JSON list of C-alpha atoms in Angstrom, two decimals:
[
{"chain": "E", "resi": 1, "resn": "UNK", "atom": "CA", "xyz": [145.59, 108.72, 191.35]},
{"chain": "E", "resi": 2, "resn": "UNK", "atom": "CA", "xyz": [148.28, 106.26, 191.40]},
{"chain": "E", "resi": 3, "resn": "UNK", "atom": "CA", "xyz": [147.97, 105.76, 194.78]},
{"chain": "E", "resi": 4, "resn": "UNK", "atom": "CA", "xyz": [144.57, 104.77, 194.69]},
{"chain": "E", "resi": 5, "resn": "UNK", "atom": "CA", "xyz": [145.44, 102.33, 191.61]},
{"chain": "E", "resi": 6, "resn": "UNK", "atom": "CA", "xyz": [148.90, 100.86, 193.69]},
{"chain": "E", "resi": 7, "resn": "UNK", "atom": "CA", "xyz": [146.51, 100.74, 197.20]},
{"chain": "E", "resi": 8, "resn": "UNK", "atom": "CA", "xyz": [144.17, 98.26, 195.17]},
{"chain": "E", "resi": 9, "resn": "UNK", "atom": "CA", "xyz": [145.36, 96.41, 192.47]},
{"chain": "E", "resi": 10, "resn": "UNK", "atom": "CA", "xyz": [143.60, 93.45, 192.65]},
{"chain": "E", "resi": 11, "resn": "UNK", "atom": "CA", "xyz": [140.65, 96.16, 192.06]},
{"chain": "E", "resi": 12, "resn": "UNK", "atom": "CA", "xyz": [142.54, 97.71, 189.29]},
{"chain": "E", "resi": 13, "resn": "UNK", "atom": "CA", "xyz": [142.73, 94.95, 187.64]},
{"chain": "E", "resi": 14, "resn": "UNK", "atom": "CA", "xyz": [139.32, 93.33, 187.61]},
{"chain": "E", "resi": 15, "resn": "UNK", "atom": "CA", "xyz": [137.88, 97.04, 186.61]},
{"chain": "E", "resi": 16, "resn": "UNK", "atom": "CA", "xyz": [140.37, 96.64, 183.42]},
{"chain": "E", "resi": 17, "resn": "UNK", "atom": "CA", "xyz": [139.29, 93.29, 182.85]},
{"chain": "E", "resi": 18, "resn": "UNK", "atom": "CA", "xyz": [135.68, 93.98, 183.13]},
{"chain": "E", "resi": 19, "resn": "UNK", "atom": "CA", "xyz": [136.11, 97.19, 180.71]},
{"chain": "E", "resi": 20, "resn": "UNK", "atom": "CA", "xyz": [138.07, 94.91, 178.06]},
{"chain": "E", "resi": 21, "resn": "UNK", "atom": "CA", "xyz": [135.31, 91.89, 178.10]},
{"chain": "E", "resi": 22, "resn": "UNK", "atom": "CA", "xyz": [132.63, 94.89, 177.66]},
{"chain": "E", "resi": 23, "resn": "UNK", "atom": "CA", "xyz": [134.57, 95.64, 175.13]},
{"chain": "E", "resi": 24, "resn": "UNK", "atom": "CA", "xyz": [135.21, 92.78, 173.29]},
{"chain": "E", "resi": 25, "resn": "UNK", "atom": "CA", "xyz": [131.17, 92.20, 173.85]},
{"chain": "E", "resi": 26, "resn": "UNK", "atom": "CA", "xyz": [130.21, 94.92, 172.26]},
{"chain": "E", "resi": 27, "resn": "UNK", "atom": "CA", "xyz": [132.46, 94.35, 169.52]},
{"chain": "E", "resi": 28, "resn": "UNK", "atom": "CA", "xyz": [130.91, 90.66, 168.82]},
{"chain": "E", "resi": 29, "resn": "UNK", "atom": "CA", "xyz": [127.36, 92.31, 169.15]},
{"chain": "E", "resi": 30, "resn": "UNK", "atom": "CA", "xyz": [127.55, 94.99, 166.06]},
{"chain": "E", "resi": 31, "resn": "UNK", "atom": "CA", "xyz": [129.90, 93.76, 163.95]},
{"chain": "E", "resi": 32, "resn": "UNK", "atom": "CA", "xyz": [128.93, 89.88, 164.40]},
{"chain": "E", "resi": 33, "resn": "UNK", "atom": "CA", "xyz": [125.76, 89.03, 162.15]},
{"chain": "E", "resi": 34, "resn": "UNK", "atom": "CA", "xyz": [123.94, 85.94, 163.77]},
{"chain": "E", "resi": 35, "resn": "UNK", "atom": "CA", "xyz": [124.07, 83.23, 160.93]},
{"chain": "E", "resi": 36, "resn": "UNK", "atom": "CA", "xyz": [120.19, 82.70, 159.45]},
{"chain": "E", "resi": 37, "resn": "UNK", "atom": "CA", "xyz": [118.98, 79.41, 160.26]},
{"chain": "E", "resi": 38, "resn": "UNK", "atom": "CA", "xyz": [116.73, 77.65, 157.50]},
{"chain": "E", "resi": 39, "resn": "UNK", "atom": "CA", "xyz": [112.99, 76.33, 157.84]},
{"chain": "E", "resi": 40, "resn": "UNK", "atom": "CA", "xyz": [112.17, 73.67, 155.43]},
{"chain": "E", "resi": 41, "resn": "UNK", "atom": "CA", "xyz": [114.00, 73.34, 152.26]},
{"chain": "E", "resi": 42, "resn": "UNK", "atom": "CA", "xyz": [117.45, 74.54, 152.60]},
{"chain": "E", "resi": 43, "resn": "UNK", "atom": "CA", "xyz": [117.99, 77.73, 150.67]},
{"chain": "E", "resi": 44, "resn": "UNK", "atom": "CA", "xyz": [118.49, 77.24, 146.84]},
{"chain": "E", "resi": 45, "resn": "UNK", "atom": "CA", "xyz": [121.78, 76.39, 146.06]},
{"chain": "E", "resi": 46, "resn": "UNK", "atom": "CA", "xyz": [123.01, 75.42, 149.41]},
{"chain": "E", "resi": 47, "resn": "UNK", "atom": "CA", "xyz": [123.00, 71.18, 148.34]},
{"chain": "E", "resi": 48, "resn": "UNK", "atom": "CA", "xyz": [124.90, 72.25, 145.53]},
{"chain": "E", "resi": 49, "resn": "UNK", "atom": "CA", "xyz": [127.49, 73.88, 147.34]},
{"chain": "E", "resi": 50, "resn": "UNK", "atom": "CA", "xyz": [127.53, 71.86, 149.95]},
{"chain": "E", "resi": 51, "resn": "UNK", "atom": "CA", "xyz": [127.81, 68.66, 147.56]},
{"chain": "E", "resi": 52, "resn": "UNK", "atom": "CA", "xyz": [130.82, 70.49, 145.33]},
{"chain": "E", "resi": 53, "resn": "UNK", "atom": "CA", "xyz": [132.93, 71.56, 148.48]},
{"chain": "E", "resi": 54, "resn": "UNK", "atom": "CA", "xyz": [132.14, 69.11, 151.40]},
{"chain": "E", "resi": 55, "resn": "UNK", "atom": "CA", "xyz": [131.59, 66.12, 148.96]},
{"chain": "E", "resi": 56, "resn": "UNK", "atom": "CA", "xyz": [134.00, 67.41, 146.38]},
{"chain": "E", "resi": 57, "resn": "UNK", "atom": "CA", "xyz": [131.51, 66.85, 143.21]},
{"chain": "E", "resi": 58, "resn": "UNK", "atom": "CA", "xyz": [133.11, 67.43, 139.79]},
{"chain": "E", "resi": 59, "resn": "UNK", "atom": "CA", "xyz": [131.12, 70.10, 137.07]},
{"chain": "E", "resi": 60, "resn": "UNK", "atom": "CA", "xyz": [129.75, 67.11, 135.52]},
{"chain": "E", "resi": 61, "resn": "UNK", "atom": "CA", "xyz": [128.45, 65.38, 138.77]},
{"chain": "E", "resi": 62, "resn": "UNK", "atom": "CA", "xyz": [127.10, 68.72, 139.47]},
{"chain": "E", "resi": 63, "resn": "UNK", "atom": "CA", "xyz": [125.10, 68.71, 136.25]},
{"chain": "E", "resi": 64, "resn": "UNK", "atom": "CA", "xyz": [123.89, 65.62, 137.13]},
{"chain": "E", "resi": 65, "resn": "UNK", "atom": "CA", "xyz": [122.42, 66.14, 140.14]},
{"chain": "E", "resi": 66, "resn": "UNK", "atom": "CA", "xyz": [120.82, 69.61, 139.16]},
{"chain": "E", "resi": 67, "resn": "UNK", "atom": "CA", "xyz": [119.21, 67.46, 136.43]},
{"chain": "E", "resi": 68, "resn": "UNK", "atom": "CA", "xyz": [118.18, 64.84, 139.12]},
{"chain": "E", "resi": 69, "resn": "UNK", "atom": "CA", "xyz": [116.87, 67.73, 141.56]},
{"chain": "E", "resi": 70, "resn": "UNK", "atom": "CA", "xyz": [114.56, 69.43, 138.71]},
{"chain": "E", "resi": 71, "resn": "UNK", "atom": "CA", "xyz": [113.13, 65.63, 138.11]},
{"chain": "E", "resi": 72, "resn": "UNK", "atom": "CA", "xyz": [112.83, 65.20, 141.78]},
{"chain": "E", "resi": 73, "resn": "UNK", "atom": "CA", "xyz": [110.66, 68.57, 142.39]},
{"chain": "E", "resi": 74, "resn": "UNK", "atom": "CA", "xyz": [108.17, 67.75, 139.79]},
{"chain": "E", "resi": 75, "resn": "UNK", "atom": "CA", "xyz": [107.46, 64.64, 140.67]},
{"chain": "E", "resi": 76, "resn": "UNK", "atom": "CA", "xyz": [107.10, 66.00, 144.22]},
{"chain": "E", "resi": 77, "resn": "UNK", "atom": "CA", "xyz": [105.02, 68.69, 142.96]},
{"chain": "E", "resi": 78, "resn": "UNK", "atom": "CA", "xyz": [101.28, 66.95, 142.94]},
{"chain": "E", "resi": 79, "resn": "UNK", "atom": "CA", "xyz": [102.47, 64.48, 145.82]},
{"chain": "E", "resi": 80, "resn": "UNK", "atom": "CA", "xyz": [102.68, 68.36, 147.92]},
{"chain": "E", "resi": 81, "resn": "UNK", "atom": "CA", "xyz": [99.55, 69.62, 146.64]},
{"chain": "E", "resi": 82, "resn": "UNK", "atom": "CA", "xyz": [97.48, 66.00, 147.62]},
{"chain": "E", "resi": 83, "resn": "UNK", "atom": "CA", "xyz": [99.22, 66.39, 151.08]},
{"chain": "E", "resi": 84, "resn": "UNK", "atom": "CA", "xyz": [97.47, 70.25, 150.91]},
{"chain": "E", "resi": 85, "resn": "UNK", "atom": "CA", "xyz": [94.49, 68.85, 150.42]},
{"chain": "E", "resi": 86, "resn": "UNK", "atom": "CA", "xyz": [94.47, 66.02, 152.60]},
{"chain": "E", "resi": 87, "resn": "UNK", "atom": "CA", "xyz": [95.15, 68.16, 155.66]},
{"chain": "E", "resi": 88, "resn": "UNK", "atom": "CA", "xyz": [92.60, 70.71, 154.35]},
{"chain": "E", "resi": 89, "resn": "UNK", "atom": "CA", "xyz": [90.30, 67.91, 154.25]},
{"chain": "E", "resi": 90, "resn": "UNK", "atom": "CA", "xyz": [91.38, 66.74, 157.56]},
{"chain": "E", "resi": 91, "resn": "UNK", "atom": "CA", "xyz": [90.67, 70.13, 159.12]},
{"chain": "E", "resi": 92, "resn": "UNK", "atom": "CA", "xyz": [87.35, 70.90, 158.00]},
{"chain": "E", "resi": 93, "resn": "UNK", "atom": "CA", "xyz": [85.90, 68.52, 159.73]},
{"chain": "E", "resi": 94, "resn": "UNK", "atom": "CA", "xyz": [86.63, 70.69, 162.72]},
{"chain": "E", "resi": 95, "resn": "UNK", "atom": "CA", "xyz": [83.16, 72.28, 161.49]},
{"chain": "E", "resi": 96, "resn": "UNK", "atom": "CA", "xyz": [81.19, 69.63, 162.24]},
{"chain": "E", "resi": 97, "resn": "UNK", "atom": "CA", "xyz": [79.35, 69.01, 165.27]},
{"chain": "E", "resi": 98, "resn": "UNK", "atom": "CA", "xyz": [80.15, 65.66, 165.60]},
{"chain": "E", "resi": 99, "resn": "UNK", "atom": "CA", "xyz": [82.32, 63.50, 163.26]},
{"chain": "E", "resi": 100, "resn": "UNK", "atom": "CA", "xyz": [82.79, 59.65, 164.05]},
{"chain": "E", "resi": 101, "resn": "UNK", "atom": "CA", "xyz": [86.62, 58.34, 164.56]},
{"chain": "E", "resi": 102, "resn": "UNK", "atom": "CA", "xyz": [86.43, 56.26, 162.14]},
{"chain": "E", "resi": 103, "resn": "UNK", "atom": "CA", "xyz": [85.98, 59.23, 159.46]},
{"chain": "E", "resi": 104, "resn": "UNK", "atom": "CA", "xyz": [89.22, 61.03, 161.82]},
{"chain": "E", "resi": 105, "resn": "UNK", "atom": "CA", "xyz": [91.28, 58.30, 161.58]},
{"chain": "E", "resi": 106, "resn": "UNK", "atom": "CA", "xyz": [90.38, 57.96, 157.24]},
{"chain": "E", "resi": 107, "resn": "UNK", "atom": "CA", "xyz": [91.08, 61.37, 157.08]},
{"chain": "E", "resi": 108, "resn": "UNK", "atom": "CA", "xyz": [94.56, 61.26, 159.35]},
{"chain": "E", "resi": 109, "resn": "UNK", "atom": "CA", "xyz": [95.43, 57.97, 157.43]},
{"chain": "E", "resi": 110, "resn": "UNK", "atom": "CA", "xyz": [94.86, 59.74, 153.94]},
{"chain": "E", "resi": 111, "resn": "UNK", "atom": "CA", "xyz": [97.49, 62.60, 155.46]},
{"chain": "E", "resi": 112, "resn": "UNK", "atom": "CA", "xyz": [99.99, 59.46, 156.72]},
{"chain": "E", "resi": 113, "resn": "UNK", "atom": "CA", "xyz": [99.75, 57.71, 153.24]},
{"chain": "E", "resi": 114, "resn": "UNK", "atom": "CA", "xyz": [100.75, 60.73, 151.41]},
{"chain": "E", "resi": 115, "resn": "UNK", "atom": "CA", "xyz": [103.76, 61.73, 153.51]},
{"chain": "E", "resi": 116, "resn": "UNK", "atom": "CA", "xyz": [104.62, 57.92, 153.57]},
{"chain": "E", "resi": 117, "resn": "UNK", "atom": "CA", "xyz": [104.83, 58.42, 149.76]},
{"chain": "E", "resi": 118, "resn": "UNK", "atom": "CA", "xyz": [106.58, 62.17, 150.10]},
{"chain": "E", "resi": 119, "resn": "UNK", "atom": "CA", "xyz": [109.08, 60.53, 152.38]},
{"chain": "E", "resi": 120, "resn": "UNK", "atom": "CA", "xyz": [110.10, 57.18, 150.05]},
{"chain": "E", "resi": 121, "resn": "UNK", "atom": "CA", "xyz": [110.13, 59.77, 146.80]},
{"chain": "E", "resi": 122, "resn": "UNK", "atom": "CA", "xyz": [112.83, 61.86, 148.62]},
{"chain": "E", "resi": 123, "resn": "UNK", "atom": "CA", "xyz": [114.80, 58.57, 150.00]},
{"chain": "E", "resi": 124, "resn": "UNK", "atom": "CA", "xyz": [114.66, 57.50, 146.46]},
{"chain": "E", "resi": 125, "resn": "UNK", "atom": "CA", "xyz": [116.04, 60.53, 145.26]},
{"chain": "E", "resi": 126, "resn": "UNK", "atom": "CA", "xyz": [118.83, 60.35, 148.00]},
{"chain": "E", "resi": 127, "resn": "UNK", "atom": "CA", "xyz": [119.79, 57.29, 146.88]},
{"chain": "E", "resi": 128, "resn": "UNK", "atom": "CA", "xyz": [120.25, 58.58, 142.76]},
{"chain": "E", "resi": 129, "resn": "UNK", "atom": "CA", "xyz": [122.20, 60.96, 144.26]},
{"chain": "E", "resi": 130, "resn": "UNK", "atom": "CA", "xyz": [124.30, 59.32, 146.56]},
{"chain": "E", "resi": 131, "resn": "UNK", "atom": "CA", "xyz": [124.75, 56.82, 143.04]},
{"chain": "E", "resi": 132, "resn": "UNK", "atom": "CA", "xyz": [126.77, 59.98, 141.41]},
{"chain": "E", "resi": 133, "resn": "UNK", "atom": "CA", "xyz": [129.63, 59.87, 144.11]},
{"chain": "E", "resi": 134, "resn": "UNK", "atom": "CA", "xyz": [132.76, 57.65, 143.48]},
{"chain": "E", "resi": 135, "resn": "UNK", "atom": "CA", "xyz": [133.56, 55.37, 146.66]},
{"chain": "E", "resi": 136, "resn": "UNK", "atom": "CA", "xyz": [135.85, 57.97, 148.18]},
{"chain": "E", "resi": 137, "resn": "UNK", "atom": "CA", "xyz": [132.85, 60.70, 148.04]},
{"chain": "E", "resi": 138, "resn": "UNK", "atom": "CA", "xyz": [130.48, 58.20, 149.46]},
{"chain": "E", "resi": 139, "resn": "UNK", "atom": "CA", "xyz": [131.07, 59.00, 153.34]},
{"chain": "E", "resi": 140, "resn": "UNK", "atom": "CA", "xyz": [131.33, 62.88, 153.31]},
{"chain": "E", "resi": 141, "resn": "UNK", "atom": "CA", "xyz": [128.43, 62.61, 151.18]},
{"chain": "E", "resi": 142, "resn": "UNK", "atom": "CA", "xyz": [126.37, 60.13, 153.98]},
{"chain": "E", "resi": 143, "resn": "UNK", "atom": "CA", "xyz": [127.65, 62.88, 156.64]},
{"chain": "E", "resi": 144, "resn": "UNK", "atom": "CA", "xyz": [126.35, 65.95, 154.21]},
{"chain": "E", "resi": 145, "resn": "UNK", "atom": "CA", "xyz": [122.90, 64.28, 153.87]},
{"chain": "E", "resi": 146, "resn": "UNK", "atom": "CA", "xyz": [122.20, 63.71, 157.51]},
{"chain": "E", "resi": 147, "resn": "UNK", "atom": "CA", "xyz": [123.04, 67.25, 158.08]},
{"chain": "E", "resi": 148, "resn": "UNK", "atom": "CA", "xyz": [120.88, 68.43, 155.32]},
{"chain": "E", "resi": 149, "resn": "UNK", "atom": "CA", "xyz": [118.29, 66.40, 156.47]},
{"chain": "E", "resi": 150, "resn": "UNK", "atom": "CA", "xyz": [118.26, 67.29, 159.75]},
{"chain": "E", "resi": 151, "resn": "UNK", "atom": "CA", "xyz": [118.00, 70.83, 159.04]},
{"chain": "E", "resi": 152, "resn": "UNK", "atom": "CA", "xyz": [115.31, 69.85, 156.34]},
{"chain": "E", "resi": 153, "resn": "UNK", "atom": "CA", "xyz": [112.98, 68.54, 159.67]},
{"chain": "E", "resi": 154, "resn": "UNK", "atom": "CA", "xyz": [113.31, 72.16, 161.37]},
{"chain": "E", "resi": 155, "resn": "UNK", "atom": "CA", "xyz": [113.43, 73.13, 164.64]},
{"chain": "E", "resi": 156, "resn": "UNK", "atom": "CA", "xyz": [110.31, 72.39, 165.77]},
{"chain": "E", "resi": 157, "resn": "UNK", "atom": "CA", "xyz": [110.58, 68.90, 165.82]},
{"chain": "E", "resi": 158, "resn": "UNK", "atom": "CA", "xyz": [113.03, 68.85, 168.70]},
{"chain": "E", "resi": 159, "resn": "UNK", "atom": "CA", "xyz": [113.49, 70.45, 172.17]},
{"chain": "E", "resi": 160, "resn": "UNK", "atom": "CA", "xyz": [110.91, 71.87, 174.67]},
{"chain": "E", "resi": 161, "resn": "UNK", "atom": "CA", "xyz": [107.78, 73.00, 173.58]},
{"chain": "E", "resi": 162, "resn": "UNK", "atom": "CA", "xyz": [107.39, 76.87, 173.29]},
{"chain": "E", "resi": 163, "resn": "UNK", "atom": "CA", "xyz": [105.47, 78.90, 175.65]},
{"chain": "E", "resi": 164, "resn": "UNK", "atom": "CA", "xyz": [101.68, 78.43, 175.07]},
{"chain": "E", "resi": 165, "resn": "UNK", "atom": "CA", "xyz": [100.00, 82.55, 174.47]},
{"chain": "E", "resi": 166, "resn": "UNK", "atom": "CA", "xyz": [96.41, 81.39, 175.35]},
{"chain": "E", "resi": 167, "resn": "UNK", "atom": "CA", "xyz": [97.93, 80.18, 178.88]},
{"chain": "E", "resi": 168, "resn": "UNK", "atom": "CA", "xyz": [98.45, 82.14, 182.08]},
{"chain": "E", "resi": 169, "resn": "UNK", "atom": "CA", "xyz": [101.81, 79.67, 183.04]},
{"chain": "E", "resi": 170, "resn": "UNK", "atom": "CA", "xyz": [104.53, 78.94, 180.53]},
{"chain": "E", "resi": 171, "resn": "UNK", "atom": "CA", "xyz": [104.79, 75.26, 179.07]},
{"chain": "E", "resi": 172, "resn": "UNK", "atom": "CA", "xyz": [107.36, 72.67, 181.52]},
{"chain": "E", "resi": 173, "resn": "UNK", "atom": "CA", "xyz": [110.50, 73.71, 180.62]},
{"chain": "E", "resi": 174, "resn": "UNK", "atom": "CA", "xyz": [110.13, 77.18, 180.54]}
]
């Protein structure tokens, strides 16, 4: 057996190589849980955490913005359930036969003006926020926000488009 082994070792060793990487492969695959990304909202508590150890926010600044969160949600509350109901309104026209573009574009403008409001609400609210940190906090706290905020718009807003079910050929891209 050592013959074989001494006859090829460059062999020999790219077997043991291949053998540790399987290895090491399978030991990323079970024991490694894949991190959940978010969809929306960022799960409840994450700012918080995010604003006491990235930021560095003291207990009180904390309180503050929990305070300034619960104010923010219910004034977001009815601005949500309007947006609802615009785009419920927006897609029943689907039922009609025939429905002029000027009713379309009311009904899409309707839709635009309440995320236009949705959108300066949570700016606003950014900006109370961003009023809590001392000068020092202000720049990790500009960085934080961008991140949340990207992660707020989802995945769906960027890359290639996904593979479309109802056709025989994926989307470009894929």
């Amino acid at each position: 057996m050592r013959e074989a082994f001494a006859k090829h070792k460059v062999l020999s060793v790219l077997v043991i190589l291949l053998l540790l990487t399987n290895l090491f492969l399978v030991f990323f695959i079970v024991w490694k849980k894949p991190e959940e990304p978010f969809k929306g909202r960022p799960p409840r508590g994450e700012v918080m955490q995010l604003l006491e150890k990235e930021v560095g926010f003291s207990k009180e600044q904390l309180e503050s913005y929990r305070q300034l969160k619960e104010q923010h949600w219910e004034r977001m509350k009815p601005s949500f359930g309007e947006m609802r109901t615009a785009k419920d309104n927006f897609y029943k026209l689907l039922k009609e036969s025939s429905v002029p573009d000027s009713v379309v574009n009311s009904a899409a403008d309707s839709i635009a003006f309440r995320q236009k409001q949705i959108d300066i609400q949570t700016f606003r609210h950014f900006q109370q926020v961003r009023a809590l940190c001392t000068a020092e906090q202000q720049p990790r706290f500009d960085s934080v926000v961008q991140m949340v905020l990207k992660k707020m718009n989802g995945p769906w807003r960027k890359g290639t488009p996904r593979e479309d079910s109802t056709r025989k050929t994926p989307a470009p891209g894929h």
